[in-house]
Coordinates of C-alpha atoms in Angstrom, one line a residue:
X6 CA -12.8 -0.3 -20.7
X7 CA -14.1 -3.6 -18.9
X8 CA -16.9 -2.5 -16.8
X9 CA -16.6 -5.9 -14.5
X10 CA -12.6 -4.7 -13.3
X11 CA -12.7 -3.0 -10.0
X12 CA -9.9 -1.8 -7.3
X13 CA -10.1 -1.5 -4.0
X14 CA -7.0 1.0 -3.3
X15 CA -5.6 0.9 0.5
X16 CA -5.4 4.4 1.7
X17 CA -6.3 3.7 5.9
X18 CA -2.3 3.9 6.8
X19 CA -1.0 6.5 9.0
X20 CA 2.8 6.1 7.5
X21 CA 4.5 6.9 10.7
X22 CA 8.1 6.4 9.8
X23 CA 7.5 9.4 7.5
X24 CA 6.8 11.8 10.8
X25 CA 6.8 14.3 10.7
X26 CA 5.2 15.0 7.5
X27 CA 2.9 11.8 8.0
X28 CA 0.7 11.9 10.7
X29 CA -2.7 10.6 12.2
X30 CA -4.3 13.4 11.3
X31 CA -2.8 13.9 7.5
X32 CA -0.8 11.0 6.6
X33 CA 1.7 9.9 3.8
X34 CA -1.2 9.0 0.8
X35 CA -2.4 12.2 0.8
X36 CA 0.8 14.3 0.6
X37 CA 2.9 14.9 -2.5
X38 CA 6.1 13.3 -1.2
X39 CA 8.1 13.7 -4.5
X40 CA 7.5 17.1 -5.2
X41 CA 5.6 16.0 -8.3
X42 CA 2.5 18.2 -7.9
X43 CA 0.3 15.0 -7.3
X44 CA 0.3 13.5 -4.0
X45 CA 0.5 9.5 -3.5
X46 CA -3.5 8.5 -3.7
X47 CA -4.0 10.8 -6.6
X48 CA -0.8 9.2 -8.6
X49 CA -2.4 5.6 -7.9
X50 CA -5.8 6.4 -8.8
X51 CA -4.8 8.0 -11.9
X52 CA -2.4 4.9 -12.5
X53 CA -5.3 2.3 -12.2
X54 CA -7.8 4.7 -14.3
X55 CA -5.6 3.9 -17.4
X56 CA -7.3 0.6 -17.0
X57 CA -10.3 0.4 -14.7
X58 CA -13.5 2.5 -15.0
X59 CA -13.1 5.3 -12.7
X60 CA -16.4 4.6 -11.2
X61 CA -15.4 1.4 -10.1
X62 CA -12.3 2.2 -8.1
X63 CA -13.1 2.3 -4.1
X64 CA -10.9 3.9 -1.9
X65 CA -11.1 1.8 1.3
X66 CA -10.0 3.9 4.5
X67 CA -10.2 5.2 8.0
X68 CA -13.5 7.1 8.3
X69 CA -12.0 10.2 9.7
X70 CA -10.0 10.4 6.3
X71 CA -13.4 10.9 4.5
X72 CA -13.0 14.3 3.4
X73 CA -9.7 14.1 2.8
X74 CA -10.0 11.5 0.1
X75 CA -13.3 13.7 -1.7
X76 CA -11.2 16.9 -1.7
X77 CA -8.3 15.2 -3.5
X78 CA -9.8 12.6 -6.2
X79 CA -12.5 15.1 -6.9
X80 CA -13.6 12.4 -9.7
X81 CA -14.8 10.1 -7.2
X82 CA -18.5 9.8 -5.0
X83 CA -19.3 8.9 -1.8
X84 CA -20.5 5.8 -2.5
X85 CA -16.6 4.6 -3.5
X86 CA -15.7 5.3 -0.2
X87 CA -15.4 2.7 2.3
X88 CA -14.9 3.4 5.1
X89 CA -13.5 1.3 8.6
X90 CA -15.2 2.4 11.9
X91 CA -12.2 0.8 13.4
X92 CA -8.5 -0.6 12.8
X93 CA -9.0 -4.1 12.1
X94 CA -5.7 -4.7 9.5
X95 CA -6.8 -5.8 5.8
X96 CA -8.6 -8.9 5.6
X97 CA -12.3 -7.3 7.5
X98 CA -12.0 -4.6 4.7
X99 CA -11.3 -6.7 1.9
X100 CA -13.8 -9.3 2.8
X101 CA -16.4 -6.3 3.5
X102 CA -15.3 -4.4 0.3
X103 CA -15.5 -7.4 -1.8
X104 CA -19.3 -8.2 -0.7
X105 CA -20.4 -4.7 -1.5
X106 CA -19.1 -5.4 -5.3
X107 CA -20.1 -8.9 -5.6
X108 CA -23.9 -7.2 -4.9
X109 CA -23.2 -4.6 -7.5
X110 CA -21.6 -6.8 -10.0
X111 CA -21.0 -10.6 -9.5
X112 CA -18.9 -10.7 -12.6
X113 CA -16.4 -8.4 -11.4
X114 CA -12.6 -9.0 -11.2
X115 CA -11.0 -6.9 -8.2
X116 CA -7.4 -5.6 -7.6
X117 CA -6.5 -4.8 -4.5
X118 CA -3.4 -2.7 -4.0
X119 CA -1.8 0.0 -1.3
X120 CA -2.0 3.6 -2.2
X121 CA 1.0 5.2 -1.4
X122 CA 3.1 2.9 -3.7
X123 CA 5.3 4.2 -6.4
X124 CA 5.5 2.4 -9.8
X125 CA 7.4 4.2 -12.4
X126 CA 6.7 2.3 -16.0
X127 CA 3.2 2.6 -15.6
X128 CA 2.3 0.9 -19.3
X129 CA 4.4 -2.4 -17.9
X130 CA 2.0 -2.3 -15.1
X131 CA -1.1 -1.9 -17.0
X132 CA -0.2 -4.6 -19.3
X133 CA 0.3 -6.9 -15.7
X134 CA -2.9 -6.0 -14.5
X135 CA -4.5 -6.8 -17.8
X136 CA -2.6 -10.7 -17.9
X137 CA -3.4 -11.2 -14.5
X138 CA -7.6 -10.1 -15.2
X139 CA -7.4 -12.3 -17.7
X140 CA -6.1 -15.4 -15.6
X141 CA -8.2 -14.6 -13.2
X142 CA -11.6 -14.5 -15.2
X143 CA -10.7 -18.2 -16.5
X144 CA -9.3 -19.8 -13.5
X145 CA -10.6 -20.1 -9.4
X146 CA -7.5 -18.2 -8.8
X147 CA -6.3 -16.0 -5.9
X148 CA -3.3 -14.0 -7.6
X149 CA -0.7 -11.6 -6.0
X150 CA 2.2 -9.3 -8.5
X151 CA 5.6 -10.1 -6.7
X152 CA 8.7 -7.7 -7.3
X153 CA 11.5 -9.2 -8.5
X154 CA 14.3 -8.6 -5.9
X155 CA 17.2 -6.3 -6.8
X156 CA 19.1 -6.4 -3.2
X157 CA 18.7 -8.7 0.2
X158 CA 15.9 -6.7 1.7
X159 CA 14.7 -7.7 5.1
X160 CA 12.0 -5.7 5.3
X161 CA 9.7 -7.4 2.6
X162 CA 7.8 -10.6 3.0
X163 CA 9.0 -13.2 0.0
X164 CA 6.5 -15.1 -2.1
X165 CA 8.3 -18.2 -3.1
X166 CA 6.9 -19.8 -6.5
X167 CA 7.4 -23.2 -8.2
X168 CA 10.5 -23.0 -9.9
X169 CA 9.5 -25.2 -12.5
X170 CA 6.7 -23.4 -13.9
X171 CA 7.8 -22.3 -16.9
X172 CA 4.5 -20.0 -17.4
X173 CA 4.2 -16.5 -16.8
X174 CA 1.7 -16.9 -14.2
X175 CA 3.2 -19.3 -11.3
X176 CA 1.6 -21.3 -8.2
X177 CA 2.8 -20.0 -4.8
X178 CA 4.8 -22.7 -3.0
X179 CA 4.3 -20.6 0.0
X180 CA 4.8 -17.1 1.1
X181 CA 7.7 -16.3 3.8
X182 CA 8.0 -13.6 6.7
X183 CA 10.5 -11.1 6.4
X184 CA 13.8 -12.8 6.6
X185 CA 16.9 -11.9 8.0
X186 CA 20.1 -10.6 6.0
X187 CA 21.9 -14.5 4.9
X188 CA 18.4 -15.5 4.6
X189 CA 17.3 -13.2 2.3
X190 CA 20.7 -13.6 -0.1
X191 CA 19.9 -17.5 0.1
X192 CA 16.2 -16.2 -0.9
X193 CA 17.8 -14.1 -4.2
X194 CA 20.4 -17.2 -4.8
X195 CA 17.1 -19.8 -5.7
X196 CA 15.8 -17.3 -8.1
X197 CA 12.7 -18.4 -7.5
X198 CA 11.5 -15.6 -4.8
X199 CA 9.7 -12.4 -5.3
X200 CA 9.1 -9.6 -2.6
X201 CA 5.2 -9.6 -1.7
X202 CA 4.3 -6.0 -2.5
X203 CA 0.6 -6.6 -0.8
X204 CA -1.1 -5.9 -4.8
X205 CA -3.8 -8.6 -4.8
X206 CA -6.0 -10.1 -7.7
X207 CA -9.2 -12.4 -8.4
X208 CA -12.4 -12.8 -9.1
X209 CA -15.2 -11.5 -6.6
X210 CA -16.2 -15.2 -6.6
X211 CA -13.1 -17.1 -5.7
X212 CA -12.3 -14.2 -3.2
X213 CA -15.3 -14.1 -1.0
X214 CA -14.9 -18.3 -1.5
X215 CA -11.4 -18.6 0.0
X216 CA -13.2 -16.4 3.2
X217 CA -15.8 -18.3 3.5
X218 CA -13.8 -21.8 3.9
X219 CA -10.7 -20.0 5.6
X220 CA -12.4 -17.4 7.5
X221 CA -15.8 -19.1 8.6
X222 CA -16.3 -16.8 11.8
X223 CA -15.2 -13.3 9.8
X224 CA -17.1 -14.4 6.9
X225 CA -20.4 -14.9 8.7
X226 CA -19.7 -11.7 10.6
X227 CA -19.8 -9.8 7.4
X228 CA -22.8 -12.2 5.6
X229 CA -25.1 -10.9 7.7
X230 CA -24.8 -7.0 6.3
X231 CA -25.6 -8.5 2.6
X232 CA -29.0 -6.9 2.5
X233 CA -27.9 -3.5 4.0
X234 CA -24.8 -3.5 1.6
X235 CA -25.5 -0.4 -1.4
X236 CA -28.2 1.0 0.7
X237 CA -28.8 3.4 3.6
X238 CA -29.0 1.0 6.1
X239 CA -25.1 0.2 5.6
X240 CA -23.4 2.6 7.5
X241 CA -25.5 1.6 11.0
X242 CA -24.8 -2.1 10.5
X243 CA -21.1 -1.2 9.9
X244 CA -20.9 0.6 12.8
X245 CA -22.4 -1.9 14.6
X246 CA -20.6 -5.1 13.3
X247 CA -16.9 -4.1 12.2
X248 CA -15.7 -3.3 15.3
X249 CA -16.1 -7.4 16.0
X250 CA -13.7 -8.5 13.2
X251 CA -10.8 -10.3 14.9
X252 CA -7.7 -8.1 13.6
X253 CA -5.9 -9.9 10.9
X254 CA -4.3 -9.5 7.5
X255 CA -5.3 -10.6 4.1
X256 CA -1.9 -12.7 3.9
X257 CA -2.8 -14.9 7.1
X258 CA -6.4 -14.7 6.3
X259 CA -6.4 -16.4 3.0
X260 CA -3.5 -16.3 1.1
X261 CA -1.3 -18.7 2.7
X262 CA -4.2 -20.6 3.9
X263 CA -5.2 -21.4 0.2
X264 CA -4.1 -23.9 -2.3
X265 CA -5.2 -22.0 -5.5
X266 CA -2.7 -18.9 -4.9
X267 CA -0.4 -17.9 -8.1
X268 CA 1.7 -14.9 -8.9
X269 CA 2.9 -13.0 -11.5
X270 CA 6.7 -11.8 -11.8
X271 CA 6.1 -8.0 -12.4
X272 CA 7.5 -6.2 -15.0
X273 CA 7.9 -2.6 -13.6
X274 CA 10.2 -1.0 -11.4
X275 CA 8.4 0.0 -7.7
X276 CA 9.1 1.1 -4.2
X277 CA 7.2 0.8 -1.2
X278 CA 7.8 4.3 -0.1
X279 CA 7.7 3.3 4.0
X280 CA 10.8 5.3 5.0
X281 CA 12.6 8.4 4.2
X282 CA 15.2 6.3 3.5
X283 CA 13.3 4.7 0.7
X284 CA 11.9 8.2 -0.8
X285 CA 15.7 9.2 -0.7
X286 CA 16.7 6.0 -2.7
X287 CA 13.7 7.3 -5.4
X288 CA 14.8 11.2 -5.9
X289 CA 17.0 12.8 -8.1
X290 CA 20.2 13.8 -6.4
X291 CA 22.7 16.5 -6.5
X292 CA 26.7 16.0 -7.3
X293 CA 27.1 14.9 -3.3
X294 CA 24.0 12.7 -3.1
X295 CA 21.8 15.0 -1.0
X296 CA 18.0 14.6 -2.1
X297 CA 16.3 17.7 -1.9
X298 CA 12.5 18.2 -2.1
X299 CA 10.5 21.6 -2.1
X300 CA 13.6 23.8 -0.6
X301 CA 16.0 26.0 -1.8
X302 CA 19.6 24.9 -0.7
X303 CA 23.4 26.2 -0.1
X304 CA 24.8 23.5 0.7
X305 CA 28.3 22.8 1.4
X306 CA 30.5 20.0 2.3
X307 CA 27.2 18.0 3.2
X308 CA 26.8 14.4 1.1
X309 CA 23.8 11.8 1.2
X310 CA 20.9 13.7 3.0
X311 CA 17.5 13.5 2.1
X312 CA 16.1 17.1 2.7
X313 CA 12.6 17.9 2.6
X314 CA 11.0 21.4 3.7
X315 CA 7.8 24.0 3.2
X316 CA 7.8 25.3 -0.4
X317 CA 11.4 27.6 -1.6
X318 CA 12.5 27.7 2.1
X319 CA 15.8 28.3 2.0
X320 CA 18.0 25.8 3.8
X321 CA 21.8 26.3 4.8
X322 CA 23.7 22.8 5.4
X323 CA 27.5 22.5 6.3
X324 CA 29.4 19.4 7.6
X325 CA 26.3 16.9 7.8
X326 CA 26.2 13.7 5.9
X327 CA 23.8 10.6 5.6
X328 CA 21.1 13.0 7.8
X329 CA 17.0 13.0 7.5
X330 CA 16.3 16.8 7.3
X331 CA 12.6 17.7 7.3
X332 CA 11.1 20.8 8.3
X333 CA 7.4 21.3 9.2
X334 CA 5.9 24.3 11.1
X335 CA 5.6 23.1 14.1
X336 CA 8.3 20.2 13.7
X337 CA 12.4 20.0 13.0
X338 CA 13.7 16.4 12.2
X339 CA 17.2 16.4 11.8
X340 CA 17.8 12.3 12.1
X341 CA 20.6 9.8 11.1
X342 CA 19.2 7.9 7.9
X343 CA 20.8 4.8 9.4
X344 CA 18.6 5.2 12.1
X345 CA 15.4 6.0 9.8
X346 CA 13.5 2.5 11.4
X347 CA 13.3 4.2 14.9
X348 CA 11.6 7.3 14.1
X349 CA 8.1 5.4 14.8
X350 CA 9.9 4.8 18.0
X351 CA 10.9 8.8 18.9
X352 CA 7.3 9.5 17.2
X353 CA 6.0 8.2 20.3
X354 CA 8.8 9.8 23.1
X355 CA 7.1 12.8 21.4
X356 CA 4.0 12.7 22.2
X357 CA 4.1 11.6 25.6
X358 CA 6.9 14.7 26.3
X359 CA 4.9 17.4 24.4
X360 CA 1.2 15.9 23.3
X361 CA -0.8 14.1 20.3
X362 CA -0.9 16.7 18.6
X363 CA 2.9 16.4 17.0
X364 CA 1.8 13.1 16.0

């Protein structure tokens, strides 16, 4: 295995449109939301061990999430996790987690990828990784794996790409916010547009070079740590500095700002897993469409609900269709699916009517 790849996996998200199974306190990456017996982080560390050295995959997240990430990838140390003293979106992290590698290794390639995604042909997307390495160890590239489109989402961002490239590997023409419904079927009907599924690739050195030209101010912010980075003075200056980062995303931070951006049609199917509505569209379903994950069910006239409860509860379900049912101990969603995007919204009328805690 190449000792010079490295990851930087996401896992700082609270997943609030997953309430109220997600929440502040224990949220979406770290629950098994399939009902496969591994939850989301462990699934995409085990994924990117197939091709990176365990060692060098960092797990880059909130600090109160800590002990959470030790108790579930029991393979990994302290010193792979980063953590933020403060929300600051992904560019601060990425430029800090990048500096900390380029002082351990500055030969090392770096993907950079969310951990609560779900990839199911897992040797098309080693073999992705591995092309895009490659380009990226010959070239001053700044690479991103876009999702071929299968339906008019308007909840992605679109990476458009030259349409004359007739490599595998294609420049960026330019990356587009998250369109509206006719936009997005104009979007599929060029061909020539991917949905930007936030998995990032490059070199340390062409990285930490598009920040310093782009991102002057967050760039010098983070500089100044260099010596403590790897030792034990890195955890005061963190505390001290990170807080300053103006809040801003990898995409705006670099990415669109830089000439040198290509990406990679993938190969393998994925989903974002951001709503129930998308872990509904992933499960195995019964002869009426209902998705059912950890309950036992007698269900009758009831089509298209996604169902997710405590472990063999038994559940009882006449006359409902399209429905979000999800039962925690202290919590009972029963929500229309159509509605799924304003459960961030009730998430919130909750918490101010009954306290944080729900939340």
């Amino acid at each position: 295995m190449n000792k010079n790849y490295y990851a930087i996996l996401m896992a700082g998200g609270v997943g609030s449109r997953f309430w109220p199974i997600s929440t502040q306190e224990f949220p979406k990456q770290f629950h098994d939301m399939l009902g496969t017996g591994d939850t989301l982080i462990q699934k995409t560390f085990n994924r990117l061990a197939n091709v990176i050295p365990k060692e060098n995959i960092f797990i880059l997240t909130n600090a109160r999430y800590n002990q959470l990430v030790l108790e579930q990838l029991p393979d990994v140390t302290q010193r792979q996790v980063v953590l933020e003293p403060a929300m600051r979106n992904t560019a601060p992290c990425i430029l800090y987690a990048s500096l900390k590698i380029q002082k351990e290794n500055p030969n090392a390639l770096m993907l950079v990828a969310p951990s609560d995604h779900w990839i199911e042909d897992e040797k098309a997307f080693e073999q992705n990784v591995r092309d895009a390495f490659n380009f990226c160890s010959q070239n001053n590239a700044l690479m991103t794996l876009g999702i071929q489109p299968t339906f008019p989402n308007t909840g992605y961002g679109y990476i458009e790409y030259d349409k004359n490239e007739r490599a595998a590997i294609k420049p960026v023409a330019q990356f587009r916010e998250k369109p509206d419904y006719q936009t997005a079927k104009q979007f599929i009907a060029q061909g020539n547009f991917l949905w930007n599924a936030g998995i990032f690739m490059w070199s340390v050195k062409s990285v930490i070079e598009a920040f310093m030209n782009n991102q002057p101010e967050l760039f010098e912010l983070f500089k100044q740590g260099i010596a403590a980075y790897n030792t034990a003075m890195e955890e005061d200056f963190i505390k001290e500095n990170y807080a300053k980062a103006e809040n801003i995303s990898v995409d705006y931070a670099i990415m669109e700002a830089s000439k040198n951006v290509y990406v990679l049609p993938a190969t393998f199917d994925w989903n974002d897993l951001g709503t129930w509505g998308s872990l509904y569209d992933k499960l195995d379903k019964d002869a009426n469409n209902n998705a059912v994950v950890n309950a036992q069910t007698l269900i009758e006239d009831a089509r298209g609900n996604m169902i997710r409860t405590p472990k063999n509860k038994v559940v009882v379900i006449d006359g409902i269709d399209d429905y979000i049912i999800v039962d925690k101990k202290e919590v009972l969603l029963i929500f229309p699916k159509a509605k799924e995007q304003d459960i961030k919204k009730v998430l919130q009328s909750v918490k101010d009517k009954f306290g944080d805690n729900l939340g």
